[in-house]
Backbone as a printed PyTorch tensor [residue, N CA C, xyz], in Angstrom:
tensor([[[  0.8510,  -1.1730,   0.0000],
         [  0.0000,   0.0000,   0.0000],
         [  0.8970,   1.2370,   0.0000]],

        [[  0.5130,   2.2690,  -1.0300],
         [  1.3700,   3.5050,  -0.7590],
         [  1.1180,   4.3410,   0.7060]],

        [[  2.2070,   5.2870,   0.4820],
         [  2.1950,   6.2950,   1.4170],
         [  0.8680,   6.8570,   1.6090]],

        [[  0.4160,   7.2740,   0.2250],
         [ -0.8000,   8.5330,   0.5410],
         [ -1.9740,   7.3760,   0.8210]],

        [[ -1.7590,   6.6810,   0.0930],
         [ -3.1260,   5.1570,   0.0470],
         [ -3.4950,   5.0480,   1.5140]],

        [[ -2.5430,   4.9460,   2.6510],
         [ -2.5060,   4.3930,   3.9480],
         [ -2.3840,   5.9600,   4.9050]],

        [[ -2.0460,   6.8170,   4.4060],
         [ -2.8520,   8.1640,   5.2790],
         [ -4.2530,   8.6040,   5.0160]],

        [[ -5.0270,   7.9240,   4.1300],
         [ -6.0530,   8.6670,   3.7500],
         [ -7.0300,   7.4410,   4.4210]],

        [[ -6.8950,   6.1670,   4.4780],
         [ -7.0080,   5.2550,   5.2190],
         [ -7.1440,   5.5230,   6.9200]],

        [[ -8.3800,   6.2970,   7.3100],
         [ -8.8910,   5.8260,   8.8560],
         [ -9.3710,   5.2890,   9.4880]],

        [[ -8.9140,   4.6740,  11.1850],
         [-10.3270,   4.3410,  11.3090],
         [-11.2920,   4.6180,  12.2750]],

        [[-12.1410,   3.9930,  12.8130],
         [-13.2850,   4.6170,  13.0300],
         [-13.3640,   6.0400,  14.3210]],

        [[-12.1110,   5.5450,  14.7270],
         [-12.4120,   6.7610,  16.1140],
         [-11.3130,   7.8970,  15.4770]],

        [[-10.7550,   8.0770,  14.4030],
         [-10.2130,   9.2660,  13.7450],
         [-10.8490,   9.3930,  12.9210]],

        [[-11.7970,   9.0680,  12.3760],
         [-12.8980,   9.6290,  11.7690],
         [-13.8320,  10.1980,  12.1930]],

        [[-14.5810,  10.0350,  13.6190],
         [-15.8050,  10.5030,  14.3010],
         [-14.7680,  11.2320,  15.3370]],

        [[-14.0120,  11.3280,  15.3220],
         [-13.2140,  12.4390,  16.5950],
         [-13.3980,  13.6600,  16.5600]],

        [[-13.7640,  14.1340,  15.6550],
         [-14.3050,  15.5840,  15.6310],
         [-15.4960,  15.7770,  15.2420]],

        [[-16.2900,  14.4810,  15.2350],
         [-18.1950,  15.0560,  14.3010],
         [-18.9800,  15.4100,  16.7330]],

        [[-19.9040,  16.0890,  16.1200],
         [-20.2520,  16.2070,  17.2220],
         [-20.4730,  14.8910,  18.4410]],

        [[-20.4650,  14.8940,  19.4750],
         [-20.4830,  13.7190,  20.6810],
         [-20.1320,  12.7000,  20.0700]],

        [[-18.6220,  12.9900,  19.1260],
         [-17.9130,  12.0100,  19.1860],
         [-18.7290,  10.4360,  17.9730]],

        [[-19.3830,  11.4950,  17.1310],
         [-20.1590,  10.5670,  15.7420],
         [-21.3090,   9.6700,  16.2070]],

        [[-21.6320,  10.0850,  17.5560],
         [-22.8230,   9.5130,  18.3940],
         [-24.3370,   9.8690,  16.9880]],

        [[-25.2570,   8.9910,  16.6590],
         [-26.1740,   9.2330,  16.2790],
         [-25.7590,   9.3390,  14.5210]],

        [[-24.3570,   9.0400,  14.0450],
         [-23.9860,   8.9600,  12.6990],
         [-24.1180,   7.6520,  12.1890]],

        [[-24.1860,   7.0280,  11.1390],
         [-24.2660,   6.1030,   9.9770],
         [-22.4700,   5.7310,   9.5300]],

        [[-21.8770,   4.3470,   9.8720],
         [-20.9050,   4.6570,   9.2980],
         [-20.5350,   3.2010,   8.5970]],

        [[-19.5020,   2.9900,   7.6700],
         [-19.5880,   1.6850,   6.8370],
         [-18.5300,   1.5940,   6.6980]],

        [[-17.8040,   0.1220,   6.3150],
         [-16.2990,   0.3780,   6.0960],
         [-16.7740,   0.6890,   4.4330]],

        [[-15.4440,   1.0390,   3.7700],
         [-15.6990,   0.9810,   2.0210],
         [-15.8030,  -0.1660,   1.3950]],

        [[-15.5630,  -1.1160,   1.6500],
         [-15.7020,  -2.7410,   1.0640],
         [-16.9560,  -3.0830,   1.5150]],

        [[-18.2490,  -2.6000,   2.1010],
         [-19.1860,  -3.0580,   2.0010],
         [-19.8920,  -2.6920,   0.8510]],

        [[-21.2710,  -3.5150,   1.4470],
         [-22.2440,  -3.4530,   0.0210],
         [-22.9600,  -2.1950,   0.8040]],

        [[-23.7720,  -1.3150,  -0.1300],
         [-24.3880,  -0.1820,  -0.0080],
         [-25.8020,  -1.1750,   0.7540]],

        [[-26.1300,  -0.1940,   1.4570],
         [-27.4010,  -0.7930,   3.0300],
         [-26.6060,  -1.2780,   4.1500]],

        [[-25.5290,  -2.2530,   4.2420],
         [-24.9230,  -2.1420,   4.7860],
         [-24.0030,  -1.2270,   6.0210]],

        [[-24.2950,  -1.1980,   6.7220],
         [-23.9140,  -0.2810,   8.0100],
         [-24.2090,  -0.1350,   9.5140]],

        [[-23.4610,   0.6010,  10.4080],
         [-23.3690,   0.9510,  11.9230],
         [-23.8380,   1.9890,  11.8850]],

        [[-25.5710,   2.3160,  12.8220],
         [-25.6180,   3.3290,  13.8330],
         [-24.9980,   3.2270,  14.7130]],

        [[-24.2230,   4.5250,  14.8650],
         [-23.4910,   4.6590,  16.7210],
         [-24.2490,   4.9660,  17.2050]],

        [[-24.4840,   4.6060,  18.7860],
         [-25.2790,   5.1170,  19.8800],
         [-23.8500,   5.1310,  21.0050]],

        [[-23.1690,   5.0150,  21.1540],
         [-21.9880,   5.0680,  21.9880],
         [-20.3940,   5.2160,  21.3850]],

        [[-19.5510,   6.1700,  21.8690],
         [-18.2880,   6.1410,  21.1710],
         [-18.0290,   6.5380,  22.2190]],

        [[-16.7970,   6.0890,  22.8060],
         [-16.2580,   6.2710,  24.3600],
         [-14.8900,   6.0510,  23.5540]],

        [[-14.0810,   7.8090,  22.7160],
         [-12.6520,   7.0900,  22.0960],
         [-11.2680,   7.2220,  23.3310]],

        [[-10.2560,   6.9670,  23.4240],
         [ -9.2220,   7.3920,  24.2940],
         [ -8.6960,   8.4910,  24.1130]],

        [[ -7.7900,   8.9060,  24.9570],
         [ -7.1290,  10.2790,  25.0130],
         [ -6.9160,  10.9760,  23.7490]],

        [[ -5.6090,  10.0740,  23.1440],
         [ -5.2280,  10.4300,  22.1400],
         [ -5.9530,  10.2580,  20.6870]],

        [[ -7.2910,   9.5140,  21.0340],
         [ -8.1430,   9.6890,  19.7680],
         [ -7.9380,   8.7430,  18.6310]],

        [[ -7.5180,   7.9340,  19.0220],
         [ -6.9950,   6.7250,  17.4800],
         [ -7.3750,   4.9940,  18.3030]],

        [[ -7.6930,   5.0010,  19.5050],
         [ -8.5640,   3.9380,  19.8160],
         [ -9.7390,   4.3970,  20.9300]],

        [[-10.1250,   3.0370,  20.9960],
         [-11.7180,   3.4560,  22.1150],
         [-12.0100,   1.7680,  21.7170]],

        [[-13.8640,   2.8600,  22.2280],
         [-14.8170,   1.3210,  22.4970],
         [-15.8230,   2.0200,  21.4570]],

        [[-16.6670,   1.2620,  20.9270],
         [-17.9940,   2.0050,  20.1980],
         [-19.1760,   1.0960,  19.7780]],

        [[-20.1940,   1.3080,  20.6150],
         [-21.3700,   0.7530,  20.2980],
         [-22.1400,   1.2170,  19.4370]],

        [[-22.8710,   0.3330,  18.3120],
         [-24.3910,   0.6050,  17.6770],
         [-25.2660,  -0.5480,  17.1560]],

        [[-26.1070,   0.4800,  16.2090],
         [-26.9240,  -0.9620,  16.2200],
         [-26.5140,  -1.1120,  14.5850]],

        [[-26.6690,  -2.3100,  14.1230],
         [-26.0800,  -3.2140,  12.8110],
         [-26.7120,  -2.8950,  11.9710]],

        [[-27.2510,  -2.7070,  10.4360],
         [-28.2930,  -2.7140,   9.8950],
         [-27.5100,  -3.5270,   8.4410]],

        [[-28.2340,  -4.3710,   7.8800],
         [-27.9060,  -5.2830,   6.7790],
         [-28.7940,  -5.3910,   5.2700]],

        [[-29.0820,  -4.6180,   4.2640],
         [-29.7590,  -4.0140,   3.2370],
         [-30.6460,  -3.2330,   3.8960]],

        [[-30.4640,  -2.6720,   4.3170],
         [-30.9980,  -1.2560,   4.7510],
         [-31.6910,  -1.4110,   6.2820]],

        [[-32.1590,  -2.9950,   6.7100],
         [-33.2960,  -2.7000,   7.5430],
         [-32.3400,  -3.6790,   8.7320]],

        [[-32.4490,  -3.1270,  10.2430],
         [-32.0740,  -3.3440,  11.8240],
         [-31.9110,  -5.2170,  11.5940]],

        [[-30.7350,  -5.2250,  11.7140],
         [-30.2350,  -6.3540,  12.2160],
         [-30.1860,  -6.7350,  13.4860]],

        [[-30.2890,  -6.1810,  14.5260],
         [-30.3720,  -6.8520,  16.1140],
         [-31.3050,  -5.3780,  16.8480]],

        [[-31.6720,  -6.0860,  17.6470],
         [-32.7910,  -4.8320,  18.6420],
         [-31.9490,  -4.0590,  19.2550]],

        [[-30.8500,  -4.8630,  20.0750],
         [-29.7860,  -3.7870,  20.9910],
         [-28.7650,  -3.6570,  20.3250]],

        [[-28.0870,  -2.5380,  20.6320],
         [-27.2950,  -2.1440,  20.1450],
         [-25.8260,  -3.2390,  20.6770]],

        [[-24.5900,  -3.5530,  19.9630],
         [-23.7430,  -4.4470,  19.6350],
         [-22.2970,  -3.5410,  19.8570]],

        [[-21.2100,  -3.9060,  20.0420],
         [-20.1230,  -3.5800,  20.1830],
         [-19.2320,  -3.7700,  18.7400]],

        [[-18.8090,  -2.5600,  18.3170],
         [-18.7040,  -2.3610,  16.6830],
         [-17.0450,  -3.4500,  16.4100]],

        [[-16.7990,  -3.9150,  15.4630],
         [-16.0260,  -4.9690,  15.6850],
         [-15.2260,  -4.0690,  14.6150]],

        [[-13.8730,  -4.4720,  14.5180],
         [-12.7380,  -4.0110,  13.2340],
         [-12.4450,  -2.2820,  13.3590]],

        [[-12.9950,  -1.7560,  14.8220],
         [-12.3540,  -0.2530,  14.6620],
         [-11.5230,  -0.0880,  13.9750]],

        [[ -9.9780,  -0.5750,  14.5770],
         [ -8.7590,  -0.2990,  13.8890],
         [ -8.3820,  -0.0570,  12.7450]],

        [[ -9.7370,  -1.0830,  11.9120],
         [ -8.8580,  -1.1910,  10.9650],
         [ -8.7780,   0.3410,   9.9730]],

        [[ -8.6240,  -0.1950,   9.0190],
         [ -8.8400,   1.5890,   8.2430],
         [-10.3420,   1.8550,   7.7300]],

        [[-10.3020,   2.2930,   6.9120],
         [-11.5620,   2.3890,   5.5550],
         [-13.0030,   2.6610,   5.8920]],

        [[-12.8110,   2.9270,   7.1400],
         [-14.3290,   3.5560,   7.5710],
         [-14.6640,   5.2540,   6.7840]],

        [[-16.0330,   5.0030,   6.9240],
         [-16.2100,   6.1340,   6.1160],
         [-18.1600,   6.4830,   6.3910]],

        [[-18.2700,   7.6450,   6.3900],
         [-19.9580,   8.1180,   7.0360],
         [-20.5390,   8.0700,   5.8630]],

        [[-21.8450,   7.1560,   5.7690],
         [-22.8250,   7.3920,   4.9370],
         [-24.2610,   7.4690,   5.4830]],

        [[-24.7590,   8.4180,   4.0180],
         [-26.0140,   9.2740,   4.8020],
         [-26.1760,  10.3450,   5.3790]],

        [[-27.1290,  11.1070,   5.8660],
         [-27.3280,  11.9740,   6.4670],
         [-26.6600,  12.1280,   7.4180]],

        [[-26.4490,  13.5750,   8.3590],
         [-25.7830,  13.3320,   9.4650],
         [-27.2270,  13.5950,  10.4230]],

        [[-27.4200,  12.9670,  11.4350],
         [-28.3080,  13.0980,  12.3120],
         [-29.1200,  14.1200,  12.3100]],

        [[-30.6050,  14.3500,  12.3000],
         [-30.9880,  16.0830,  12.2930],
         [-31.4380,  16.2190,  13.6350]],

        [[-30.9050,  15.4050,  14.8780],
         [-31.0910,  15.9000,  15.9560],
         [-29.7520,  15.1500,  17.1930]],

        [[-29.7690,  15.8800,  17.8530],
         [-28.3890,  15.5370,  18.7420],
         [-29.1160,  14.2580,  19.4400]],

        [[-28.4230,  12.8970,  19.2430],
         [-28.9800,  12.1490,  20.1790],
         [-28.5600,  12.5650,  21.6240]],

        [[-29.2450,  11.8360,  22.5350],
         [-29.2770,  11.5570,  23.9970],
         [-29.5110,  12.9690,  24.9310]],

        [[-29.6860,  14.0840,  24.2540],
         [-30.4770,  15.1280,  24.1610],
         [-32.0140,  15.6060,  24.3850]],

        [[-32.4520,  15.7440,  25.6730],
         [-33.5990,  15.8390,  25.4780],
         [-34.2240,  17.4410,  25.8110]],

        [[-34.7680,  17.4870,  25.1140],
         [-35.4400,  19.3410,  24.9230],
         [-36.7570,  19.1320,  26.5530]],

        [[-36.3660,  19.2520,  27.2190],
         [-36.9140,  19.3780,  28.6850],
         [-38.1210,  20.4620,  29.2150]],

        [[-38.2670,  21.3440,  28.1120],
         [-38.8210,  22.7500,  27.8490],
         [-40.0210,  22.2050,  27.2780]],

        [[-39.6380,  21.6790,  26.0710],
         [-40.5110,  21.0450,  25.3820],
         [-41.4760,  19.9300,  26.1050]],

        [[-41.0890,  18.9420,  26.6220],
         [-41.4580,  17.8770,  27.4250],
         [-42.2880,  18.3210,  28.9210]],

        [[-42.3530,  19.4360,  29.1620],
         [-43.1920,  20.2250,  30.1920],
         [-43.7310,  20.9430,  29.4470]],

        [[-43.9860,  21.0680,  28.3270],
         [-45.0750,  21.8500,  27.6720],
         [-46.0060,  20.7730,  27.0570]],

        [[-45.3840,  19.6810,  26.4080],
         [-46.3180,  19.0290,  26.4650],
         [-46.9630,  18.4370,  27.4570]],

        [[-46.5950,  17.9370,  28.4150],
         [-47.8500,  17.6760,  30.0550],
         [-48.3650,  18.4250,  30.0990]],

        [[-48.1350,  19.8430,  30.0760],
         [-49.1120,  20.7050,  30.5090],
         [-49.9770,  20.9210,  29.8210]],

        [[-50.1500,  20.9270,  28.2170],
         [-51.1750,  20.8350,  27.2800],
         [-52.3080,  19.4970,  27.6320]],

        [[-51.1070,  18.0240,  27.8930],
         [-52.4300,  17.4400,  28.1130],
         [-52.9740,  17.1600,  28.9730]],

        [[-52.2490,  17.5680,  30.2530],
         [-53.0510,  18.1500,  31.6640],
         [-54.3610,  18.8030,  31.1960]],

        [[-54.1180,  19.8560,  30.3190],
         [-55.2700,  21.0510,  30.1080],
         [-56.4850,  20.1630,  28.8320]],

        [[-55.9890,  19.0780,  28.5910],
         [-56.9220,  18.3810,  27.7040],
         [-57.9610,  17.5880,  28.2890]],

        [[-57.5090,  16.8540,  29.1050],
         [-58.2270,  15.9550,  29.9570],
         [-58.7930,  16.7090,  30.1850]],

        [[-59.5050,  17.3450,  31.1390],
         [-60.8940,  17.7980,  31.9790],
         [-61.7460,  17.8760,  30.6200]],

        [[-61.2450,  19.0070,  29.7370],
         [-62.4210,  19.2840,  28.4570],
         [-63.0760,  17.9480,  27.9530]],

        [[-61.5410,  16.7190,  27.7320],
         [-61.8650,  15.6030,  27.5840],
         [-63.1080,  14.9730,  27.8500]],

        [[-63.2740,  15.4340,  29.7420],
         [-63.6940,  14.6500,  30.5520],
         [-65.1210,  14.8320,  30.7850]],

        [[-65.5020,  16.0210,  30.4940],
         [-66.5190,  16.8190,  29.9480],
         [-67.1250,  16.5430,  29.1680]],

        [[-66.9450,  16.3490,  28.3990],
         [-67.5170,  16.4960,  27.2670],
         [-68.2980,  14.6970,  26.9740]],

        [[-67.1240,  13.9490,  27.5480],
         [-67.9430,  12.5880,  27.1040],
         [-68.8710,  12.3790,  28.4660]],

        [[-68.8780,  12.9640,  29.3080],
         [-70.1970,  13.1730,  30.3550],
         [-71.5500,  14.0130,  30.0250]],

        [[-71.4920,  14.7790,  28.7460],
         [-72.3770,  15.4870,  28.4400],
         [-73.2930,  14.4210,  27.7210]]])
């Protein structure tokens, strides 16, 4: 393998080392797969220096969920990883808390009318 062949060659935790929480909630594939083929991350826990770790997701195999829980991603090291797809349109493990007390309180305020009404 050349010089440039084997720098351009990463893998998975120098690739997601700089996408936000660490490529949490990204799509990623080595290049020798078949297209559908791929890892959701739900966990990337990389080390200091950023060129190993641990990284969990869930599997998916022509497009559709290969296992319910999420799996411990196998072949980090090696090179040729690469993101396909969208990048997430919401930060996982993130929850809008603002939001989530506005909705109780709407359907706090639903029920009684609810409750009303099928007593009429």
């Amino acid at each position: 393998m050349r010089h440039s062949a084997c720098c351009l060659s990463r893998n998975l935790f120098q690739l997601v080392n700089n996408l936000p929480q660490k490529g949490t909630g990204y799509r990623v594939k080595r290049a020798n797969w078949p297209e559908g083929q791929f890892w959701e991350l739900t966990t990337v826990r990389p080390s200091v220096d950023g060129a190993h770790g641990d990284a969990w997701g869930v599997a998916y195999a022509e497009g559709s969920q290969a296992a319910e829980a999420p799996r411990k991603v196998r072949s980090t090291l090696k090179g040729g990883w690469q993101i396909t797809g969208d990048p997430p349109s919401s930060t996982p493990g993130r929850v809008n808390w603002k939001r989530v007390v506005n909705l109780k309180a709407a359907c706090r305020s639903l029920t009684p009318a609810a409750a009303s009404e099928t007593k009429s």
